[in-house]
Coordinates of C-alpha atoms in Angstrom, one line a residue:
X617 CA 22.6 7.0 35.9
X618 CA 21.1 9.6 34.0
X619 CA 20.5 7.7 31.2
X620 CA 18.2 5.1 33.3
X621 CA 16.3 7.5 35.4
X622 CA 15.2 8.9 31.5
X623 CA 14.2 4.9 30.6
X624 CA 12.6 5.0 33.7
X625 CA 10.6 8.0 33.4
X626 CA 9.4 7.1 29.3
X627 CA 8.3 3.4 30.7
X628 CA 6.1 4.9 33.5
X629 CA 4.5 7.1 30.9
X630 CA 3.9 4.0 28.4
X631 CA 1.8 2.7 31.4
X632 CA 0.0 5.1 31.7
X633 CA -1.1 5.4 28.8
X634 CA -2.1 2.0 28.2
X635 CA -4.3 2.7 31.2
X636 CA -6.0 5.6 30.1
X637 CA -6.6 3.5 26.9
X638 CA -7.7 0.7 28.7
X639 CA -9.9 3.0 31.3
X640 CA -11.3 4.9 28.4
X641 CA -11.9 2.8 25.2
X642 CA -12.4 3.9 21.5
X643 CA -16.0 2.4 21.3
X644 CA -17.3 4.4 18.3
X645 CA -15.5 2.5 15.6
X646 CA -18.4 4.1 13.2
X647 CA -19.5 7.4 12.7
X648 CA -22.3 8.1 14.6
X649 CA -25.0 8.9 11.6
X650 CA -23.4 5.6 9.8
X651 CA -26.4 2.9 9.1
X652 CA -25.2 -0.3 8.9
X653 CA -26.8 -2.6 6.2
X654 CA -26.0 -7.2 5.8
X655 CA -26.5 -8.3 2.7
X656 CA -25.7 -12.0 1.6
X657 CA -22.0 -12.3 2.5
X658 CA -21.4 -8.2 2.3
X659 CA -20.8 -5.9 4.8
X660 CA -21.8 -2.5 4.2
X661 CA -21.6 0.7 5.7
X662 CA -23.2 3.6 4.1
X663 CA -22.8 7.3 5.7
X664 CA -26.0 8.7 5.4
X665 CA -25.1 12.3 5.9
X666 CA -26.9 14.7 3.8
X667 CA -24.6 15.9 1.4
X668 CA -24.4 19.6 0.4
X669 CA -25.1 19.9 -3.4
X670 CA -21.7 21.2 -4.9
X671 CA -21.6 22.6 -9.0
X672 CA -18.9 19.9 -9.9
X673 CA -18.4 21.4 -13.4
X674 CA -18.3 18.2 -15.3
X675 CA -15.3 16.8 -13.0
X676 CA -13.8 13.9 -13.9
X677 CA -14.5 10.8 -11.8
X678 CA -11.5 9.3 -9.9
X679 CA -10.9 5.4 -9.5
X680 CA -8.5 3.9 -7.1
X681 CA -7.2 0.3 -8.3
X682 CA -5.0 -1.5 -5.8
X683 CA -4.1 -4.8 -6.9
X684 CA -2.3 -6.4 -3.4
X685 CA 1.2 -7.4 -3.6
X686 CA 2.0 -7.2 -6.8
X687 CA 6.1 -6.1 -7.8
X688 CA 6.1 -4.1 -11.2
X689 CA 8.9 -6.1 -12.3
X690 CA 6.4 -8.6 -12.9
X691 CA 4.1 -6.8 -15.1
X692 CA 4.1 -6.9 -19.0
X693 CA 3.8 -3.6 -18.8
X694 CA 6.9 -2.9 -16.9
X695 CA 9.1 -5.7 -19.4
X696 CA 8.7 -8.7 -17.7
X697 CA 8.9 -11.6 -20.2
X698 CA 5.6 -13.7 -19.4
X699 CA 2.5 -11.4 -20.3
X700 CA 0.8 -11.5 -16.8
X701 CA -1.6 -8.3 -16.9
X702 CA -2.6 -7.3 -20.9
X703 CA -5.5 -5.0 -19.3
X704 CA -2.7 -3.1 -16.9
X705 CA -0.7 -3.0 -20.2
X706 CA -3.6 -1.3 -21.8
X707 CA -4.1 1.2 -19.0
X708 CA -0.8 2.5 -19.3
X709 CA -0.8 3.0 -23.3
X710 CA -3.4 4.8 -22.1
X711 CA -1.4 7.1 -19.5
X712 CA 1.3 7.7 -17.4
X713 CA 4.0 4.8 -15.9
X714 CA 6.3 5.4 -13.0
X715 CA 8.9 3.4 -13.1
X716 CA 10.3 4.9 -9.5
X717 CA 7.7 4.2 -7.2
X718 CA 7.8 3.1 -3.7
X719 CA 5.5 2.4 -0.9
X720 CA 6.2 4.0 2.5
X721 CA 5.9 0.8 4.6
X722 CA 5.0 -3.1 2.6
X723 CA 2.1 -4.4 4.9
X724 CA -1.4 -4.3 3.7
X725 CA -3.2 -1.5 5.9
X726 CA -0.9 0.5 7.0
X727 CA 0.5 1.5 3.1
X728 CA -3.4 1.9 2.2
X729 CA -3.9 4.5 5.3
X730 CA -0.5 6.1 4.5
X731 CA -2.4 6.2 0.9
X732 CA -5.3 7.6 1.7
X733 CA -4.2 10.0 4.3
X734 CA -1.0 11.1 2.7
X735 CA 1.3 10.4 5.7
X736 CA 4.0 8.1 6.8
X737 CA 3.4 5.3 9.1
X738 CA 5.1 7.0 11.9
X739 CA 3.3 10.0 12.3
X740 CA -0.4 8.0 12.0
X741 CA 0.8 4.6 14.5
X742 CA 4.1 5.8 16.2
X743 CA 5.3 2.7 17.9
X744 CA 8.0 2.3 20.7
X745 CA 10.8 0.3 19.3
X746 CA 10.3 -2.0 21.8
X747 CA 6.1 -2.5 21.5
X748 CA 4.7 -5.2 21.0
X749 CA 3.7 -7.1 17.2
X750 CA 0.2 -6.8 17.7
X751 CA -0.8 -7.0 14.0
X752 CA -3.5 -3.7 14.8
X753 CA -3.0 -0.8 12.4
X754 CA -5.3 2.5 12.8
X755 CA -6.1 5.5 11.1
X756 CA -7.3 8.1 13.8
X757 CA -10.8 10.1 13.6
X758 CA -8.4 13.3 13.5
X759 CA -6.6 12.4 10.2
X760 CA -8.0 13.8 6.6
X761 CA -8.7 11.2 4.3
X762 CA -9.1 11.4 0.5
X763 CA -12.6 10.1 0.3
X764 CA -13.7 12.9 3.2
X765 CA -12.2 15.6 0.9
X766 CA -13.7 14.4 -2.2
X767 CA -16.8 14.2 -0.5
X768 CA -16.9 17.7 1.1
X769 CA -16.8 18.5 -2.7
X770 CA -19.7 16.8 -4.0
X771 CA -18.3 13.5 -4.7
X772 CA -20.6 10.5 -4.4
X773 CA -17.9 7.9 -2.4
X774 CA -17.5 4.5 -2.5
X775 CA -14.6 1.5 -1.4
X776 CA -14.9 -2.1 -2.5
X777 CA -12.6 -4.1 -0.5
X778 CA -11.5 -7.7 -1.0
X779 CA -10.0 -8.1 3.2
X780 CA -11.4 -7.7 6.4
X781 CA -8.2 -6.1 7.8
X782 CA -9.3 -3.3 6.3
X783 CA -12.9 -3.1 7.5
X784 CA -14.4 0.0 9.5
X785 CA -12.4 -0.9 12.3
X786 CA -9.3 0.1 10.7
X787 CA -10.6 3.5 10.0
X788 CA -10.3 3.5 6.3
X789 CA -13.6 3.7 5.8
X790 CA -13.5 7.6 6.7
X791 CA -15.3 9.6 4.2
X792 CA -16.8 6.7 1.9
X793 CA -20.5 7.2 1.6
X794 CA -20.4 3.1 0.7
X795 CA -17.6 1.1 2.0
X796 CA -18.6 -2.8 1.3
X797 CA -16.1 -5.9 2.5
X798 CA -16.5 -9.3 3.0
X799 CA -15.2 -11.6 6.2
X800 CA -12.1 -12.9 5.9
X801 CA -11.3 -12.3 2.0
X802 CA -12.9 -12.9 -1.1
X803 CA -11.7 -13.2 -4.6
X804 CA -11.3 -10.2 -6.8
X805 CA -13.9 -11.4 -9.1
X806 CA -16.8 -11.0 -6.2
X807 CA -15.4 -7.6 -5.5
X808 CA -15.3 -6.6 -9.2
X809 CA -19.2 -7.5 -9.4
X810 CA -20.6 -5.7 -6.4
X811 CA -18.3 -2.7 -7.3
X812 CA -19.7 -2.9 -10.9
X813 CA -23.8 -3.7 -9.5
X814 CA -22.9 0.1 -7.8
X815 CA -21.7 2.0 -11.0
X816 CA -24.9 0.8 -12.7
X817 CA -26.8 2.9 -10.2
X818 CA -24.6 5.6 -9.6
X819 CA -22.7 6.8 -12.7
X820 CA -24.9 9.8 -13.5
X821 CA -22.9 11.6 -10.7
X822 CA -19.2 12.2 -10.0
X823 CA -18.2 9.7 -7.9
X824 CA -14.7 8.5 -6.3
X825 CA -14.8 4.9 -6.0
X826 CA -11.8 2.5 -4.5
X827 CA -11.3 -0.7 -6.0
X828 CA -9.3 -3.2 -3.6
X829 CA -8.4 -6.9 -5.2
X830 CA -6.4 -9.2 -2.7
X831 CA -5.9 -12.1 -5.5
X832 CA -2.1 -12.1 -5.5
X833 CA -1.4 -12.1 -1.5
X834 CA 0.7 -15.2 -0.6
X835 CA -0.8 -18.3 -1.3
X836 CA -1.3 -18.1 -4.8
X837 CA -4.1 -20.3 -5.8
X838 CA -5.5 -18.2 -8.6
X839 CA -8.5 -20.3 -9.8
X840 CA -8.8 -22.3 -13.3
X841 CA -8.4 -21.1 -16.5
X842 CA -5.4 -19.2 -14.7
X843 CA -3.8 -21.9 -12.8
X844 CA -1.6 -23.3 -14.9
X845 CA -1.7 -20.8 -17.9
X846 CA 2.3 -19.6 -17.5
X847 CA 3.9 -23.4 -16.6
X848 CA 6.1 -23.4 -20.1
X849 CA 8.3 -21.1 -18.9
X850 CA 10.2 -23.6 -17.3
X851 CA 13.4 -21.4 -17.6
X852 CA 12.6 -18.1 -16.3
X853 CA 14.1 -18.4 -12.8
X854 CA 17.6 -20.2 -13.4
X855 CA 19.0 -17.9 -11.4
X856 CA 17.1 -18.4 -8.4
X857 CA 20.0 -19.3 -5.7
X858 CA 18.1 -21.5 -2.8
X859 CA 18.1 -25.1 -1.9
X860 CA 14.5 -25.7 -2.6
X861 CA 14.4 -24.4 -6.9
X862 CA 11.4 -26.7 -7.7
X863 CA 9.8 -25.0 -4.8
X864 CA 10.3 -21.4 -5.3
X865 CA 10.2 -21.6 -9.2
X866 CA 6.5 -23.1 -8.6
X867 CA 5.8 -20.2 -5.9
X868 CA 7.0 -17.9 -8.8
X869 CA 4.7 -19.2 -11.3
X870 CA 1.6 -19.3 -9.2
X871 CA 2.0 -15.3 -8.1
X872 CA 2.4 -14.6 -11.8
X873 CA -0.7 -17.0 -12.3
X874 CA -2.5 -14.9 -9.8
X875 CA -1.2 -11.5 -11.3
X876 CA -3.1 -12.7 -14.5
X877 CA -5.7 -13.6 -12.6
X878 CA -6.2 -9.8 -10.7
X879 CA -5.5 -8.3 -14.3
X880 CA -8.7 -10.2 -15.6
X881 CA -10.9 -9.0 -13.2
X882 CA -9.3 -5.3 -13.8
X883 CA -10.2 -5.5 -17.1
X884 CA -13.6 -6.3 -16.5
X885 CA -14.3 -3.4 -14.0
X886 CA -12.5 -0.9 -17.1
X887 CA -14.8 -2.5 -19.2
X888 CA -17.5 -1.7 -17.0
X889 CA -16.4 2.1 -17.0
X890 CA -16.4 2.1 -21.1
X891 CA -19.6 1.0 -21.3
X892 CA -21.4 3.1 -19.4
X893 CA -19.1 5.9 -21.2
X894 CA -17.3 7.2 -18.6
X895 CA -13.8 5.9 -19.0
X896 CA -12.5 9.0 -20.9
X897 CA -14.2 11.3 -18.2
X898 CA -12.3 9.1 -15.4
X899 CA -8.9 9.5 -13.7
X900 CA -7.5 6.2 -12.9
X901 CA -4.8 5.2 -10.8
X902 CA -3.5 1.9 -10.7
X903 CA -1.1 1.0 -7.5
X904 CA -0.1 -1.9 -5.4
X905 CA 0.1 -1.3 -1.9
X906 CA 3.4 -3.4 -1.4
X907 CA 5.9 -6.1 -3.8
X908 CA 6.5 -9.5 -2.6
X909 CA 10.2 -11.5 -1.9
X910 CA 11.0 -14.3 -3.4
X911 CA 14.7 -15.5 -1.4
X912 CA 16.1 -12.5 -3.2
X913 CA 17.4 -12.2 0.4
X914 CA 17.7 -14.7 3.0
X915 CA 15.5 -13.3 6.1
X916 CA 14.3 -15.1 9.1
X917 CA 11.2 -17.5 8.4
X918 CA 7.9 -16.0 9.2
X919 CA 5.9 -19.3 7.7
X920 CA 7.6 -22.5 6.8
X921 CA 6.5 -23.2 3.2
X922 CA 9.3 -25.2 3.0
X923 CA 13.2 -25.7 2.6
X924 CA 14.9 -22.9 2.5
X925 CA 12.1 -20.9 0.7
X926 CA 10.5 -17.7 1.9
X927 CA 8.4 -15.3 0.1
X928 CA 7.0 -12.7 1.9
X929 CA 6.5 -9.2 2.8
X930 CA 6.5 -7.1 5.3
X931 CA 10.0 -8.4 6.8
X932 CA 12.3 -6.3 5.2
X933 CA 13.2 -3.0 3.0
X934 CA 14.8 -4.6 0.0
X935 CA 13.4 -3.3 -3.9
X936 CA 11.5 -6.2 -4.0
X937 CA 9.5 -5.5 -1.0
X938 CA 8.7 -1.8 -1.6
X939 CA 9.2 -0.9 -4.9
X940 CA 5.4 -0.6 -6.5
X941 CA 3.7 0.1 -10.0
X942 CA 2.0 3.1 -10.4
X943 CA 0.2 4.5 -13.6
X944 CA -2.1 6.9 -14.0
X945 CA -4.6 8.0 -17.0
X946 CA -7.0 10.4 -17.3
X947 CA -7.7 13.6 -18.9
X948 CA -4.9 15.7 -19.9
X949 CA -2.5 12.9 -18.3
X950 CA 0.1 12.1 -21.3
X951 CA -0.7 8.7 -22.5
X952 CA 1.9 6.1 -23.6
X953 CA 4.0 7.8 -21.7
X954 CA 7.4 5.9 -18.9
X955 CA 8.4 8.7 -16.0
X956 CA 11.4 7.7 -13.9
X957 CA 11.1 10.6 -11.0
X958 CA 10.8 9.3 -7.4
X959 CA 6.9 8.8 -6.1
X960 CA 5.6 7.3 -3.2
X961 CA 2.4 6.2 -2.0
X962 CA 2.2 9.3 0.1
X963 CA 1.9 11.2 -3.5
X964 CA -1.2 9.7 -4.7
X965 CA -3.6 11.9 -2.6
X966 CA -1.6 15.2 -3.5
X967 CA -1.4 14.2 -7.0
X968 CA -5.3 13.3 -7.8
X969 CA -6.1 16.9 -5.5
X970 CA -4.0 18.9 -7.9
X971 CA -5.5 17.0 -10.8
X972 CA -8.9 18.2 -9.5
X973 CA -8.0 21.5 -9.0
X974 CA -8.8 20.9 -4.8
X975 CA -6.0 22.4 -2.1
X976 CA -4.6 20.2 -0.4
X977 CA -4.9 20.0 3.4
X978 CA -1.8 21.1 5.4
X979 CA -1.0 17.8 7.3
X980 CA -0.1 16.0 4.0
X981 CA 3.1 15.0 3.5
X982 CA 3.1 13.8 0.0
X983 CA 3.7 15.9 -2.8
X984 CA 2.0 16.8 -6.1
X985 CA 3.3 13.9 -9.1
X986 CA 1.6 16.7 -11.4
X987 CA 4.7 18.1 -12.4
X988 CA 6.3 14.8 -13.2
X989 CA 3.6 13.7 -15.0
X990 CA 3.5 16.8 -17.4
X991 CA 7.0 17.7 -17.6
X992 CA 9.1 15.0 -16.5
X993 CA 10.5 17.2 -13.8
X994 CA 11.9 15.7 -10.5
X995 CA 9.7 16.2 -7.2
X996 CA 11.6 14.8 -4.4
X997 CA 15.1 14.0 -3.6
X998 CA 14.8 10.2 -2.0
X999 CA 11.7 7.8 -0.9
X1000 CA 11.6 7.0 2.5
X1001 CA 10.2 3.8 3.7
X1002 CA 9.8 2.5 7.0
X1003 CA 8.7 -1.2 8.6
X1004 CA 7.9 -0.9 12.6
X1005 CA 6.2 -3.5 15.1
X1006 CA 3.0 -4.5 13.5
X1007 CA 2.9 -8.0 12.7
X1008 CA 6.4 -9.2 13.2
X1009 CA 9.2 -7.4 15.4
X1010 CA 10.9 -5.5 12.9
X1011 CA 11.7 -2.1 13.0
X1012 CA 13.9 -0.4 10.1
X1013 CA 14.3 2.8 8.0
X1014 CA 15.2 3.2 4.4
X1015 CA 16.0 6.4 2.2
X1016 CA 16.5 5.8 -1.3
X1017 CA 17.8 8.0 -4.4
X1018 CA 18.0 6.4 -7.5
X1019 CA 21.8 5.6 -7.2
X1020 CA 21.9 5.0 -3.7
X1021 CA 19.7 3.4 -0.9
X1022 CA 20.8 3.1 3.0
X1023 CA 18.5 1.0 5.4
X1024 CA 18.9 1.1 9.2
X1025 CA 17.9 -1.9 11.5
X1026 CA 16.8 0.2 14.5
X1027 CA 16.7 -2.5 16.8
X1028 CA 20.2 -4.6 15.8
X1029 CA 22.0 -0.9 15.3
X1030 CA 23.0 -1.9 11.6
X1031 CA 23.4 -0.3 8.4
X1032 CA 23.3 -1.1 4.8
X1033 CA 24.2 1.1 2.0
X1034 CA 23.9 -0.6 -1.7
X1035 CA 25.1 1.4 -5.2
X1036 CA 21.9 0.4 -7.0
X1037 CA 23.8 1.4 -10.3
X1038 CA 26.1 -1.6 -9.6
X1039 CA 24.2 -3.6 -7.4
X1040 CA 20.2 -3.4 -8.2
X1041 CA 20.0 -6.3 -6.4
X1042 CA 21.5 -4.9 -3.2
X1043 CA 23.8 -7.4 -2.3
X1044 CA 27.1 -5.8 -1.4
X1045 CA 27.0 -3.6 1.6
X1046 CA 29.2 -0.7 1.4
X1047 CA 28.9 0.9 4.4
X1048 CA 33.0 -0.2 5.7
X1049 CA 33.6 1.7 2.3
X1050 CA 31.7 4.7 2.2
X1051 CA 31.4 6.2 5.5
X1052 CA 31.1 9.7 4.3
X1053 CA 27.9 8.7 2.3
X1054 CA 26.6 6.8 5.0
X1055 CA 26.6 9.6 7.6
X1056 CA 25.2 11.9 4.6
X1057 CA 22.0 9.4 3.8
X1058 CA 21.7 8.9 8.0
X1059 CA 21.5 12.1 8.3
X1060 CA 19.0 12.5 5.8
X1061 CA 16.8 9.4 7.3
X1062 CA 16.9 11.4 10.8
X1063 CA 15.8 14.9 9.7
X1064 CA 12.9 13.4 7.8
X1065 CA 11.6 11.0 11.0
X1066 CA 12.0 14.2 13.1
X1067 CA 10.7 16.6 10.9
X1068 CA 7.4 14.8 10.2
X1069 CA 7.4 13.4 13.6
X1070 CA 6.4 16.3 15.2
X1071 CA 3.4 17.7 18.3
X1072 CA 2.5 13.6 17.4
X1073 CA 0.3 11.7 20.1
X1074 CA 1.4 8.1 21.0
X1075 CA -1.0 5.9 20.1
X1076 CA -1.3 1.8 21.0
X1077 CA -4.6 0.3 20.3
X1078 CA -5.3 -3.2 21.8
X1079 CA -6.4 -5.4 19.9
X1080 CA -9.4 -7.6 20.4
X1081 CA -9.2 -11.4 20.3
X1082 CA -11.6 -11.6 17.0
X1083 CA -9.1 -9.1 15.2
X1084 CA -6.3 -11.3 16.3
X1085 CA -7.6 -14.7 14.8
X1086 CA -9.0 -12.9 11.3
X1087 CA -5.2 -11.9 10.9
X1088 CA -3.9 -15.6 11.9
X1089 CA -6.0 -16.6 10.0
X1090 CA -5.1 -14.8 7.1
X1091 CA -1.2 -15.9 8.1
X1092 CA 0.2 -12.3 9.7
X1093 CA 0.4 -13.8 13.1
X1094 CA 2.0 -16.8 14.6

């Protein structure tokens, strides 16, 4: 009785809530000194706040690469046999690899706000287990991003981005005195050249630019010389274990096709950067957002692409789903140089701060990869990752060490707990024989959701019909 005059009470709060939002929109998507400029097929929107002239003391600059869905273990760099990505290779001769890195949550805009703002997913879009997939990710006015830090310090900002998902509208345009993206999405090479048109005119001055490529998302049709170029490796995937080999094997060869296809247009941004000289002067990092399943594990269809065969994100927890390259150069970052600690996404704005010599704001929840970097040392216990109701109805936790990882299906009460010693894959569950380390890693799990989950505000933004046909469109709703 109790127990349903509680469910009772939380419902009739939802509502209201949903009225107030409904009663009261959010209709200043843009800040209100933000002139917005068409150009061709480009969208900008350029801040034009005065900024205060800071001495930056010969700072480095700082570039942000995300190339979209891309797994490490199918980088050259990281020892995967076909050479997909000889300019990411470069980059990390060059610096620092992590070979342990993880995104907090595998779906395009909500791992890039978790990036940018250095929190998880549920602090920044807390959703009710039982909300609705509306495929509408946020990041609040009230939330520090990286680009508004850098910019209070004198950095000139900029954010190239290759999908509209991520336009102003999701809020990640927070800080950037430039933020340029295109409808729908455009190839990495279009990207590359309008982010490249804005060094040539802007890198006399410290400057924080973010480079976004979206070339190997699922469909995997990289264009020609690149489709095609890694066909004789007709025995790479033997062990793939589905129906349908001809048809994942093919899937397979196209991402890595479109891998080599991002890495290209990678290269020709770095080349950019050591032309105009600036490369040594510039801290780089190089992330994914998310990885990408290939039938590694046999969840529920989200698009039919044909017997038996899924490959997809954004449905799941597993390695291949979350686990992420990561390397980082710049000066005084060790070059040539493989670190296994832990990291997350959630790092990357702690880390690049510390580098800078800039205090970090007191809402972050990542930590400093500084001392990793330099000394190898360890600077977290597990990764957390989590998957809620955005575009599908899935709602799981995972914590992971590097010998053990537990995931928790909120909604089906279930739990998994794989020896990734003895079982990188994660195939054998071991929950019926390790209950002692089960309740230890749930226990974990919970005191991190409820110790970053604190004085939040629940917030469900609606989303408009023209959001919900760009993501159809791009295949995250059906």
């Amino acid at each position: 009785m109790e127990q349903n005059k509680i469910y009772k009470i939380g419902i009739l709060v939802l509502v209201l809530i949903v009225i107030g939002t409904y009663a009261y929109p959010k209709t200043n998507l843009f800040n209100s000194k933000t002139e917005i400029n068409l150009e061709k097929n480009n969208f900008y929107f350029n801040d034009g706040t005065p900024k205060e002239k800071i001495e930056m003391n010969n700072k480095p600059n700082v570039v942000l690469i995300v190339l979209d869905t891309t797994r490490p273990d199918h980088l050259s760099a990281y020892g995967y046999p076909r050479q997909t990505s000889p300019n990411i290779d470069r980059l990390a001769r060059e610096g620092t690899l992590f070979t342990n890195a993880f995104t907090v949550i595998p779906y395009t805009t909500s791992a890039h706000i978790s990036l940018m703002t250095s929190l998880y997913p549920f602090v920044y879009q807390p959703r009710m287990p039982n909300a609705e997939a509306t495929g509408v990710v946020v990041a609040n006015e009230e939330q520090i991003t990286l680009a508004e830090i850098l910019k209070g310090q004198g950095y000139n900002t900029a954010g190239f981005i290759s999908v509209s998902m991520m336009s102003p509208a999701s809020g990640l345009n927070q800080g950037f005195d430039t933020y340029n993206y295109s409808e729908g999405v455009r190839m990495g090479n279009d990207t590359v050249k309008v982010a490249n048109e804005w060094l040539e005119n802007n890198y006399e001055e410290p400057f924080f630019l973010w480079l976004h490529s979206y070339d190997p998302h699922d469909g995997y049709v990289p264009p020609k010389p690149f489709d095609g170029m890694h066909e004789d490796s007709e025995t790479l995937y033997d062990k793939v274990g589905l129906g349908d080999f001809t048809a994942m094997k093919q899937a397979l060869t196209n991402y890595d096709e479109d891998i080599s296809w991002g890495d290209h247009n990678i290269g020709v941004f770095l080349n950019k950067l050591r032309e105009l000289e600036i490369y040594d002067n510039t801290i780089i990092v190089f992330v994914s957002d998310h990885g990408e399943q290939f039938g590694e594990h046999l969840v529920p269809i989200y698009q039919v692409m044909g017997p038996q065969v899924v490959f997809e994100h954004a449905r799941a927890l597993y390695d291949q789903e979350i686990r992420i390259p990561m390397i980082i150069k710049g000066p005084g970052i060790p070059k040539n140089r493989k670190i296994d600690a832990l990291a997350e996404n959630v790092d990357i704005m702690p880390t690049i701060l510390d580098l800078l010599g800039i205090p970090l704001n007191e809402d972050a929840q990542g930590v400093s990869l500084v001392p990793a970097i330099r000394y190898n040392q360890e600077v977290k216990e597990f990764t957390f990752s989590h998957l809620y109701p955005i575009i599908s109805s899935y709602y799981k936790s995972s914590i992971r060490t590097k010998d053990f990882k537990l995931i928790y299906d909120h909604y089906n009460k279930e739990t998994q707990l794989f020896n990734l010693n003895n079982d990188p894959e994660e195939q054998i569950n071991l929950v019926e024989h390790r209950t002692t380390l089960t309740k230890e890693y749930e226990t974990k799990m919970i005191d991190l959701i409820k110790k970053y989950s604190l004085d939040i505000d629940l917030n469900i933004p609606r989303i408009e019909l023209t959001e919900a046909k760009e993501l159809e469109d791009l295949g995250y709703l059906v």
